[in-house]
């Protein structure tokens, strides 16, 4: 009675990608001595789970960086944003994802740069209501629908 | 030494994580059913909005004053506060969560400057990683730590971390501290204390032990007094679980029949059981109340409350729903239009300490009940709450996000924000 069967996918668990390792029946595998933890995206791509958030790309402003409409961005808020990082910023009541350009800080402004020639950089001065919300560490694109 | 880490205006701060434009602006969060104000930003507090203000009375003023209004979104608050707790766990191995927005930490005896910079660092880390502002209070007792956290919140000079670590600071803090804000005092005691001429925490702490005992004859008042005087006497484990668990709601319409009322009460009982399991506790007393709309003086009025003590403390959905349904059957009367119902669990203890009643459930039955509850919790966690429920709960059908229509129908949440941390459909859009 304690066995309760549920026909439901479990989405919490980690997907473990076992490296190919042939099974030789009857013999102890010499590879057993070299066993290693399986690869795990949750462990290896997400360094700060408590600070990690996800976003969906809306538009083509980063297309030349290889980031397209509908891609998922993994955002780490624990990281300090550095010059040249792709960041998520909040400006004019919306989230935007752009390259952070701090090279003009001494002139009193910073720029958010798109990766698309059709768009121009957004110049941020002290007076703007602006914050760097997080740093993009990975993007994910789905190919096989 | 103890530290308390307390989220500043927790629900408002959660909403602001995904709405940074609301920083510095007045924001309120409404209770279940959009009934009244349960959380206010500092700006809303300065505008004179009081907690518990009914929303329908204020809707126009909120609009005029450009106050942002949110329905409560516990799915979001639960996720963000769990992230805060995770950071606390990493920074302080000995901790326990006291409520959704408060954590106590037991600290080793490091030097004062170390603790102060630890607290400031913790604030910065939580603020940056989660976006949640917190206040840290550090002191030799839990009650004094609460006092310290109030000061950390009130005065920016403390850099979000205030420490009461010597006699001079203790006296100074208590003299500035209103007795009614002391943890454990409550409205009932503070009224009595005021008539006795006690206005500040210092006034109370300076009284003699005999005076406190003869005036109150109450262990809570005595402990509070001792703790204010620096004597550590509130046990850690008694803090970990809250005293009672209640799920209650007003229906949007009125309910006349036992069957419909039974569905609601079963749902609330199941919710309570889930809460119990989440905090790792069991309950021995199940209470149910039902009431008619007291604002409709033209209709016959009824108010009922009954409690039942279970033979064995339990966290089983099935046993708690059964007990609640039986109580409802006993109290229900034909001819009234009920507006509100609720389930209250009491006699709550940590689940390890359950004394099996030999006349109650046998261990084999308990094991089976446990397996069912584990399955319910797991499936509901994966697919959104109320995907799986007991027969007695009888949901009419599923609507968006797994919430049943029956339950959803009873809840108003006009201003509910999205769930960008728990649902893929709601993750933030990046332009």
Coordinates of C-alpha atoms in Angstrom, one line a residue:
Chain A
X1 CA 0.0 0.0 0.0
X2 CA 2.9 2.3 0.6
X3 CA 3.7 2.2 -3.1
X4 CA 1.9 5.2 -4.6
X5 CA 2.3 5.3 -8.4
X6 CA 2.1 8.7 -10.1
X7 CA 2.2 9.1 -13.8
X8 CA 3.8 12.4 -13.8
X9 CA 7.2 13.7 -14.9
X10 CA 9.5 14.8 -12.2
X11 CA 11.0 18.2 -13.1
X12 CA 12.9 18.9 -9.9
X13 CA 15.6 16.3 -10.4
X14 CA 18.9 16.9 -12.1
X15 CA 19.5 15.5 -15.6
X16 CA 22.6 13.4 -15.2
X17 CA 24.5 13.0 -18.4
X18 CA 26.5 9.8 -17.8
X19 CA 29.6 9.7 -19.9
X20 CA 29.6 6.7 -22.1
X21 CA 31.1 3.8 -20.2
X22 CA 30.7 0.3 -21.7
X23 CA 29.3 -2.4 -19.6
X24 CA 31.4 -5.6 -19.6
X25 CA 29.4 -8.3 -17.9
X26 CA 31.4 -10.5 -15.6
X27 CA 34.4 -8.3 -15.2
X28 CA 34.9 -5.5 -12.8
X29 CA 35.3 -2.4 -14.9
X30 CA 38.8 -0.9 -14.7
X31 CA 37.1 2.5 -15.1
X32 CA 35.3 2.1 -11.7
X33 CA 38.4 3.4 -10.0
X34 CA 38.1 6.6 -11.9
X35 CA 34.4 7.2 -11.4
X36 CA 33.5 10.9 -11.3
X37 CA 30.4 12.8 -10.5
X38 CA 28.2 13.0 -13.6
X39 CA 27.9 16.3 -15.4
X40 CA 25.1 18.4 -14.0
X41 CA 23.9 21.7 -15.5
X42 CA 22.3 22.8 -12.3
X43 CA 25.6 22.3 -10.5
X44 CA 27.9 23.5 -13.2
X45 CA 26.1 26.4 -14.9
X46 CA 24.4 27.9 -11.9
X47 CA 26.9 29.0 -9.4
X48 CA 24.6 30.9 -7.1
X49 CA 21.1 29.3 -7.2
X50 CA 19.8 31.7 -4.6
X51 CA 20.8 34.6 -6.8
X52 CA 19.8 33.1 -10.2
X53 CA 16.8 34.3 -12.2
X54 CA 15.6 33.6 -15.7
X55 CA 14.5 35.9 -18.5
X56 CA 13.2 35.5 -22.0
X57 CA 14.7 37.6 -24.9
X58 CA 12.1 39.8 -26.6
X59 CA 13.4 41.1 -29.9
X60 CA 16.7 41.1 -31.9
X61 CA 18.8 43.8 -30.3
X62 CA 21.5 41.3 -29.4
X63 CA 21.4 39.2 -32.5
X64 CA 25.0 39.8 -33.5
X65 CA 26.1 38.4 -30.1
X66 CA 24.2 35.2 -31.1
X67 CA 21.2 35.9 -28.9
X68 CA 17.9 35.9 -30.6
X69 CA 14.2 36.4 -29.9
X70 CA 12.8 33.7 -27.5
X71 CA 16.2 32.6 -26.1
X72 CA 16.3 32.1 -22.3
X73 CA 18.9 34.1 -20.4
X74 CA 20.3 32.8 -17.1
X75 CA 20.9 35.9 -14.9
X76 CA 23.2 35.9 -11.8
X77 CA 22.6 38.8 -9.4
X78 CA 25.4 37.8 -7.1
X79 CA 28.1 38.9 -9.6
X80 CA 29.5 42.4 -9.8
X81 CA 28.9 43.7 -13.4
X82 CA 32.1 44.5 -15.2
X83 CA 32.9 46.4 -18.3
X84 CA 31.9 44.4 -21.4
X85 CA 29.5 42.0 -19.6
X86 CA 26.1 41.3 -21.0
X87 CA 23.8 42.6 -18.3
X88 CA 20.1 42.9 -17.5
X89 CA 19.3 46.5 -16.7
X90 CA 16.0 48.2 -15.7
X91 CA 15.3 51.4 -17.5
X92 CA 12.2 53.2 -18.5
X93 CA 10.0 50.7 -16.7
X94 CA 11.3 47.7 -18.5
X95 CA 14.1 45.1 -18.4
X96 CA 16.6 45.2 -21.2
X97 CA 19.6 43.0 -22.0
X98 CA 22.7 44.8 -23.5
X99 CA 26.4 45.0 -23.3
X100 CA 27.6 47.1 -20.4
X101 CA 30.1 49.8 -21.5
X102 CA 31.8 51.5 -18.5
X103 CA 34.6 53.1 -20.6
X104 CA 33.0 56.5 -20.4
X105 CA 32.5 56.5 -16.6
X106 CA 35.0 59.3 -16.1
X107 CA 33.0 61.5 -18.5
X108 CA 30.0 60.9 -16.3
X109 CA 28.0 58.4 -18.2
X110 CA 27.8 54.8 -19.1
X111 CA 26.3 53.1 -22.1
X112 CA 24.2 50.0 -22.8
X113 CA 25.2 48.7 -26.2
X114 CA 23.0 46.5 -28.4
X115 CA 24.6 43.9 -30.6
X116 CA 22.6 45.0 -33.7
X117 CA 23.7 47.7 -36.1
X118 CA 20.0 48.8 -36.5
X119 CA 19.9 50.1 -32.9
X120 CA 21.9 52.8 -31.2
X121 CA 23.5 52.6 -27.7
X122 CA 21.5 53.9 -24.7
X123 CA 23.4 56.5 -22.8
X124 CA 22.8 56.6 -19.1
X125 CA 23.5 59.7 -17.0
X126 CA 23.3 60.0 -13.2
X127 CA 19.9 61.5 -13.3
X128 CA 18.3 58.5 -15.0
X129 CA 16.3 56.0 -13.0
X130 CA 18.4 53.0 -13.9
X131 CA 19.9 49.9 -12.3
X132 CA 21.9 47.0 -13.4
X133 CA 19.7 44.2 -12.2
X134 CA 21.9 41.2 -12.9
X135 CA 24.6 39.7 -15.1
X136 CA 23.8 37.3 -17.9
X137 CA 26.0 34.2 -17.5
X138 CA 24.4 31.9 -20.1
X139 CA 21.8 31.9 -22.8
X140 CA 19.8 28.9 -24.0
X141 CA 18.3 28.4 -27.4
X142 CA 15.9 25.7 -28.4
X143 CA 16.5 24.1 -31.8
X144 CA 14.4 21.0 -32.0
X145 CA 10.8 22.0 -31.4
Chain B
X1 CA 24.8 36.1 21.0
X2 CA 21.8 36.0 18.7
X3 CA 21.0 37.8 15.5
X4 CA 17.6 38.3 14.0
X5 CA 17.4 38.9 10.3
X6 CA 14.2 40.6 9.4
X7 CA 13.1 41.4 5.9
X8 CA 12.1 45.1 5.6
X9 CA 8.4 45.4 4.6
X10 CA 8.8 41.9 3.2
X11 CA 5.9 41.6 0.8
X12 CA 6.4 45.1 -0.6
X13 CA 10.1 44.4 -1.1
X14 CA 9.3 41.1 -2.9
X15 CA 7.1 43.0 -5.4
X16 CA 9.8 45.6 -5.9
X17 CA 12.3 43.0 -6.9
X18 CA 10.6 42.8 -10.3
X19 CA 9.3 46.4 -10.3
X20 CA 12.4 48.5 -9.5
X21 CA 10.5 51.6 -10.7
X22 CA 8.5 51.4 -7.4
X23 CA 11.6 52.0 -5.3
X24 CA 11.0 55.1 -3.3
X25 CA 7.3 55.2 -4.1
X26 CA 4.3 54.2 -1.9
X27 CA 3.3 50.6 -2.3
X28 CA 0.7 48.5 -0.4
X29 CA 0.0 44.8 -0.5
X30 CA -3.6 43.5 0.3
X31 CA -4.6 40.5 2.3
X32 CA -6.2 37.4 0.7
X33 CA -9.3 38.3 -1.2
X34 CA -8.0 41.9 -1.5
X35 CA -9.7 42.6 1.8
X36 CA -7.3 45.0 3.6
X37 CA -3.8 46.4 3.7
X38 CA -1.3 43.9 5.1
X39 CA 2.0 45.4 4.1
X40 CA 3.1 49.0 3.4
X41 CA 6.2 50.6 2.1
X42 CA 7.8 53.3 4.2
X43 CA 6.4 55.9 1.8
X44 CA 2.9 54.4 2.3
X45 CA 3.4 54.5 6.1
X46 CA 4.4 58.2 5.9
X47 CA 1.1 58.9 4.0
X48 CA -0.6 57.6 7.1
X49 CA -2.0 54.4 5.7
X50 CA -2.6 52.0 8.6
X51 CA -2.3 48.2 8.6
X52 CA -5.7 46.6 8.3
X53 CA -7.2 49.5 6.3
X54 CA -10.1 48.0 4.2
X55 CA -9.2 48.3 0.5
X56 CA -12.7 49.2 -0.6
X57 CA -12.7 52.3 1.6
X58 CA -9.4 53.5 0.3
X59 CA -9.5 52.5 -3.4
X60 CA -10.1 56.1 -4.5
X61 CA -7.4 57.6 -2.3
X62 CA -4.9 55.0 -3.4
X63 CA -5.5 56.1 -7.0
X64 CA -5.3 59.8 -6.2
X65 CA -2.1 59.4 -4.2
X66 CA -0.6 57.1 -6.9
X67 CA -0.1 54.3 -4.4
X68 CA 0.8 51.1 -6.1
X69 CA -1.6 48.3 -5.0
X70 CA -0.8 44.5 -5.1
X71 CA -2.9 41.5 -4.2
X72 CA -0.8 39.2 -2.0
X73 CA 1.2 36.7 -4.1
X74 CA 2.5 34.1 -1.6
X75 CA 4.0 32.0 -4.4
X76 CA 6.4 34.8 -5.1
X77 CA 7.0 35.7 -1.5
X78 CA 7.7 32.1 -0.6
X79 CA 10.3 31.7 -3.3
X80 CA 12.2 35.0 -2.6
X81 CA 12.2 34.5 1.2
X82 CA 13.5 30.9 0.7
X83 CA 16.4 32.5 -1.2
X84 CA 17.1 34.8 1.8
X85 CA 17.0 31.9 4.2
X86 CA 19.5 30.0 1.9
X87 CA 22.0 32.8 2.1
X88 CA 21.6 33.0 5.9
X89 CA 22.2 29.2 6.0
X90 CA 25.4 29.7 4.1
X91 CA 26.6 32.5 6.4
X92 CA 25.5 31.0 9.7
X93 CA 25.1 27.3 10.1
X94 CA 23.0 27.5 13.2
X95 CA 19.7 29.3 12.4
X96 CA 16.0 28.7 12.5
X97 CA 13.2 30.4 10.6
X98 CA 10.8 32.1 12.8
X99 CA 8.3 33.3 10.2
X100 CA 8.1 34.0 6.5
X101 CA 10.2 37.1 7.0
X102 CA 12.3 36.5 10.1
X103 CA 15.2 34.2 10.9
X104 CA 17.1 33.8 14.2
X105 CA 20.8 32.9 14.1
X106 CA 22.8 31.6 17.0
X107 CA 26.2 33.2 16.9
X108 CA 29.5 32.1 18.4
X109 CA 31.2 34.4 20.7
X110 CA 33.2 36.4 18.2
X111 CA 34.4 39.9 19.0
X112 CA 31.8 42.7 18.6
X113 CA 33.5 44.3 15.5
X114 CA 33.5 41.0 13.8
X115 CA 29.8 40.5 14.4
X116 CA 28.9 44.0 13.3
X117 CA 30.8 43.6 10.0
X118 CA 29.3 40.1 9.6
X119 CA 25.8 41.7 9.9
X120 CA 26.6 44.4 7.4
X121 CA 28.1 42.0 5.0
X122 CA 25.0 39.7 5.3
X123 CA 22.7 42.7 4.5
X124 CA 24.8 43.5 1.4
X125 CA 24.8 40.0 0.1
X126 CA 21.0 39.5 0.5
X127 CA 20.3 42.9 -0.9
X128 CA 22.4 42.3 -4.0
X129 CA 21.6 38.6 -4.6
X130 CA 17.9 38.6 -4.0
X131 CA 17.1 42.3 -4.1
X132 CA 15.6 42.1 -0.5
X133 CA 16.5 44.7 2.1
X134 CA 16.9 43.3 5.5
X135 CA 17.6 44.5 9.0
X136 CA 20.0 42.7 11.3
X137 CA 19.7 43.0 15.1
X138 CA 22.4 41.4 17.3
X139 CA 22.2 41.0 21.1
X140 CA 22.7 38.5 23.9
X141 CA 19.0 37.5 24.0
X142 CA 16.4 37.1 21.3
X143 CA 14.1 39.8 22.7
X144 CA 17.0 42.3 22.8
X145 CA 18.0 41.2 19.2
X146 CA 14.4 42.1 18.1
X147 CA 14.8 45.5 19.8
X148 CA 18.1 46.0 18.0
X149 CA 16.6 45.1 14.6
X150 CA 14.0 47.9 15.1
X151 CA 16.8 50.4 15.5
X152 CA 18.6 49.0 12.5
X153 CA 15.5 49.6 10.5
X154 CA 14.8 53.1 11.8
X155 CA 18.2 54.7 11.7
X156 CA 20.3 54.6 8.5
X157 CA 23.4 55.3 10.5
X158 CA 23.5 51.7 11.6
X159 CA 24.1 50.4 8.1
X160 CA 21.2 47.9 8.5
X161 CA 22.9 46.2 11.4
X162 CA 22.5 47.3 15.1
X163 CA 24.1 45.6 18.0
X164 CA 23.2 45.7 21.7
X165 CA 26.4 44.3 23.2
X166 CA 27.0 46.2 26.4
X167 CA 25.1 47.6 29.3
X168 CA 25.3 51.2 28.2
X169 CA 23.8 50.4 24.8
X170 CA 21.1 48.2 26.3
X171 CA 19.9 50.9 28.7
X172 CA 20.0 53.6 26.0
X173 CA 18.1 51.4 23.5
X174 CA 15.4 50.3 26.1
X175 CA 14.8 53.9 27.2
X176 CA 14.0 54.9 23.6
X177 CA 11.8 51.8 23.0
X178 CA 8.1 51.9 23.4
X179 CA 6.8 49.0 25.6
X180 CA 4.1 48.1 23.2
X181 CA 6.7 47.3 20.5
X182 CA 8.5 44.8 22.7
X183 CA 8.4 41.2 21.3
X184 CA 6.0 39.1 23.4
X185 CA 4.2 42.0 25.0
X186 CA 1.3 42.4 22.7
X187 CA -1.7 44.6 22.8
X188 CA -3.2 43.0 25.9
X189 CA -0.2 43.5 28.1
X190 CA 0.8 46.8 26.8
X191 CA -2.6 48.3 27.8
X192 CA -2.2 47.0 31.3
X193 CA 1.4 48.2 31.5
X194 CA 0.4 51.7 30.4
X195 CA -2.2 52.0 33.1
X196 CA 0.6 51.0 35.5
X197 CA 2.7 54.0 34.2
X198 CA 5.1 51.9 32.2
X199 CA 5.8 53.5 28.8
X200 CA 9.2 52.2 27.7
X201 CA 10.9 48.9 27.7
X202 CA 13.3 50.3 30.2
X203 CA 10.5 51.1 32.7
X204 CA 9.4 47.5 32.5
X205 CA 12.9 46.0 32.7
X206 CA 13.7 48.1 35.8
X207 CA 10.9 46.6 37.8
X208 CA 11.7 43.9 40.3
X209 CA 11.3 40.2 39.7
X210 CA 8.7 40.0 42.4
X211 CA 6.7 42.9 40.9
X212 CA 6.6 41.2 37.5
X213 CA 5.6 37.9 39.0
X214 CA 2.8 39.3 41.2
X215 CA 1.5 41.7 38.6
X216 CA 1.3 39.2 35.7
X217 CA 1.5 35.6 37.1
X218 CA 2.5 34.7 33.6
X219 CA 5.6 33.0 32.3
X220 CA 5.7 34.9 29.0
X221 CA 5.7 38.3 30.7
X222 CA 8.4 37.0 33.1
X223 CA 10.6 35.7 30.3
X224 CA 10.3 38.9 28.4
X225 CA 11.3 40.9 31.5
X226 CA 14.3 38.6 32.0
X227 CA 15.3 38.7 28.4
X228 CA 15.2 42.5 28.4
X229 CA 17.6 42.3 31.3
X230 CA 20.0 40.3 29.2
X231 CA 19.1 36.9 30.6
X232 CA 18.9 34.4 27.7
X233 CA 15.8 32.3 28.5
X234 CA 13.7 31.7 25.4
X235 CA 14.6 28.2 24.1
X236 CA 15.6 27.9 20.5
X237 CA 13.2 25.1 19.6
X238 CA 10.1 26.7 21.0
X239 CA 10.6 29.5 18.5
X240 CA 11.0 27.3 15.5
X241 CA 7.3 26.5 15.1
X242 CA 4.6 29.1 15.3
X243 CA 1.9 28.6 17.9
X244 CA -1.1 28.1 15.7
X245 CA -1.9 27.6 12.0
X246 CA -5.0 29.1 10.6
X247 CA -6.5 29.1 7.1
X248 CA -9.7 31.2 6.7
X249 CA -11.4 33.1 4.0
X250 CA -14.4 35.2 3.2
X251 CA -16.4 33.8 0.3
X252 CA -17.2 36.2 -2.5
X253 CA -20.8 35.1 -2.3
X254 CA -22.8 33.5 0.5
X255 CA -23.2 29.8 1.2
X256 CA -26.3 28.2 2.5
X257 CA -25.7 24.5 2.1
X258 CA -23.6 22.1 4.1
X259 CA -22.1 20.4 1.0
X260 CA -20.6 23.6 -0.4
X261 CA -19.4 24.8 3.0
X262 CA -17.9 21.3 3.4
X263 CA -15.8 21.8 0.3
X264 CA -14.4 25.0 1.6
X265 CA -13.7 23.7 5.1
X266 CA -12.0 20.6 3.7
X267 CA -9.8 22.8 1.5
X268 CA -8.8 25.0 4.4
X269 CA -8.1 21.9 6.5
X270 CA -5.9 20.5 3.8
X271 CA -4.1 23.8 3.4
X272 CA -3.4 23.8 7.2
X273 CA -2.1 20.2 7.0
X274 CA 0.3 21.2 4.2
X275 CA 1.6 24.2 6.2
X276 CA 2.1 21.9 9.2
X277 CA 4.2 19.5 7.1
X278 CA 6.1 22.3 5.5
X279 CA 7.3 23.5 8.9
X280 CA 7.8 19.9 10.2
X281 CA 5.2 20.1 12.9
X282 CA 2.2 18.1 14.0
X283 CA -1.1 19.4 15.6
X284 CA -3.3 17.8 18.2
X285 CA -6.3 20.3 18.1
X286 CA -8.4 21.0 15.1
X287 CA -10.8 23.9 15.3
X288 CA -13.4 25.1 12.8
X289 CA -15.4 28.3 12.7
X290 CA -18.2 29.6 10.4
X291 CA -19.9 32.9 10.4
X292 CA -22.5 34.9 8.5
X293 CA -22.0 38.3 7.1
X294 CA -22.1 40.6 10.1
X295 CA -22.5 43.7 8.0
X296 CA -25.8 42.3 6.7
X297 CA -28.0 43.2 9.7
X298 CA -31.1 42.4 7.7
X299 CA -30.1 38.7 7.6
X300 CA -30.2 36.2 10.5
X301 CA -26.7 36.0 12.2
X302 CA -24.8 33.0 13.3
X303 CA -21.3 32.4 14.5
X304 CA -20.0 28.9 15.5
X305 CA -16.7 27.6 16.7
X306 CA -15.9 24.1 17.8
X307 CA -12.7 22.3 18.6
X308 CA -11.7 18.6 18.6
X309 CA -8.7 17.1 20.2
X310 CA -7.2 14.3 18.2
X311 CA -6.0 11.1 20.0
X312 CA -2.6 11.6 18.4
X313 CA -0.9 14.7 17.2
X314 CA -0.8 14.5 13.4
X315 CA 0.2 16.2 10.2
X316 CA -2.0 13.9 8.0
X317 CA -4.3 15.7 5.5
X318 CA -6.8 12.8 5.8
X319 CA -7.1 12.9 9.6
X320 CA -7.3 16.7 9.7
X321 CA -9.8 17.0 6.9
X322 CA -11.9 14.3 8.6
X323 CA -11.9 16.0 11.9
X324 CA -12.7 19.4 10.4
X325 CA -15.6 17.9 8.3
X326 CA -17.1 16.2 11.4
X327 CA -16.9 19.4 13.4
X328 CA -18.7 21.3 10.5
X329 CA -21.5 18.8 10.5
X330 CA -22.0 19.3 14.2
X331 CA -22.2 23.0 14.0
X332 CA -23.9 23.7 10.7
X333 CA -27.5 25.0 10.9
X334 CA -30.0 25.4 8.1
X335 CA -31.4 28.8 7.3
X336 CA -28.2 30.9 7.5
X337 CA -26.1 32.4 4.7
X338 CA -22.5 31.9 5.7
X339 CA -19.9 34.3 4.5
X340 CA -16.7 33.1 6.1
X341 CA -15.1 29.9 7.4
X342 CA -11.8 28.9 8.7
X343 CA -9.8 26.0 10.2
X344 CA -7.4 26.6 13.1
X345 CA -4.8 24.1 14.3
X346 CA -3.4 24.2 17.8
X347 CA -1.3 22.2 20.1
X348 CA 1.5 22.3 17.6
X349 CA 4.8 20.5 18.3
X350 CA 7.8 19.5 16.3
X351 CA 6.9 16.2 14.5
X352 CA 9.8 14.3 16.1
X353 CA 8.2 14.6 19.5
X354 CA 4.9 12.8 18.7
X355 CA 3.7 10.6 21.5
X356 CA 1.8 7.8 19.8
X357 CA -1.4 7.3 21.7
X358 CA -1.8 3.5 22.1
X359 CA -5.5 3.8 21.7
X360 CA -5.1 5.9 18.6
X361 CA -3.7 5.1 15.3
X362 CA -1.4 2.1 15.0
X363 CA 2.1 2.7 13.5
X364 CA 1.2 0.8 10.3
X365 CA -1.8 3.1 9.6
X366 CA 0.3 6.2 10.3
X367 CA 2.9 5.0 7.9
X368 CA 0.3 4.6 5.2
X369 CA -1.1 8.1 5.8
X370 CA 2.4 9.5 5.7
X371 CA 3.0 7.9 2.3
X372 CA -0.2 9.5 0.9
X373 CA 0.7 12.9 2.3
X374 CA 4.2 12.7 0.8
X375 CA 2.7 11.9 -2.6
X376 CA 0.1 14.7 -2.3
X377 CA 2.8 17.2 -1.4
X378 CA 5.2 16.1 -4.2
X379 CA 2.6 16.2 -6.9
X380 CA 1.2 19.5 -5.8
X381 CA 4.7 20.9 -5.7
X382 CA 5.4 19.8 -9.2
X383 CA 2.2 20.9 -10.8
X384 CA 1.0 23.8 -8.7
X385 CA -1.1 23.6 -5.6
X386 CA -4.3 21.6 -5.5
X387 CA -3.6 19.4 -8.4
X388 CA -4.2 16.4 -6.2
X389 CA -6.6 16.6 -3.3
X390 CA -8.7 14.4 -1.1
X391 CA -12.2 13.2 -2.2
X392 CA -13.7 15.4 0.5
X393 CA -12.3 18.5 -1.1
X394 CA -14.2 17.9 -4.3
X395 CA -12.9 20.4 -6.7
X396 CA -15.2 21.5 -9.5
X397 CA -12.5 21.6 -12.1
X398 CA -9.1 22.9 -12.9
X399 CA -8.4 26.4 -14.1
X400 CA -5.2 28.2 -14.8
X401 CA -2.1 27.1 -12.9
X402 CA -3.8 24.1 -11.2
X403 CA -5.9 26.2 -8.8
X404 CA -9.3 24.8 -8.6
X405 CA -12.2 27.0 -9.8
X406 CA -14.1 26.5 -6.5
X407 CA -11.2 27.8 -4.5
X408 CA -10.3 30.5 -7.1
X409 CA -13.9 31.7 -7.0
X410 CA -13.7 32.4 -3.3
X411 CA -10.5 34.5 -3.8
X412 CA -10.3 38.0 -5.2
X413 CA -6.8 39.0 -6.5
X414 CA -7.3 41.7 -8.9
X415 CA -3.8 43.1 -8.5
X416 CA -1.8 39.9 -8.4
X417 CA 1.8 40.2 -9.8
X418 CA 3.4 37.5 -11.9
X419 CA 5.5 34.5 -10.7
X420 CA 8.8 35.0 -12.5
X421 CA 10.7 32.6 -10.2
X422 CA 8.3 29.7 -10.2
X423 CA 6.6 29.6 -13.7
X424 CA 8.3 29.6 -17.0
X425 CA 5.4 31.5 -18.6
X426 CA 6.1 34.4 -16.2
X427 CA 9.8 34.9 -16.5
X428 CA 10.9 38.5 -17.1
X429 CA 10.9 39.8 -20.7
X430 CA 14.2 41.2 -21.8
X431 CA 14.0 43.9 -24.5

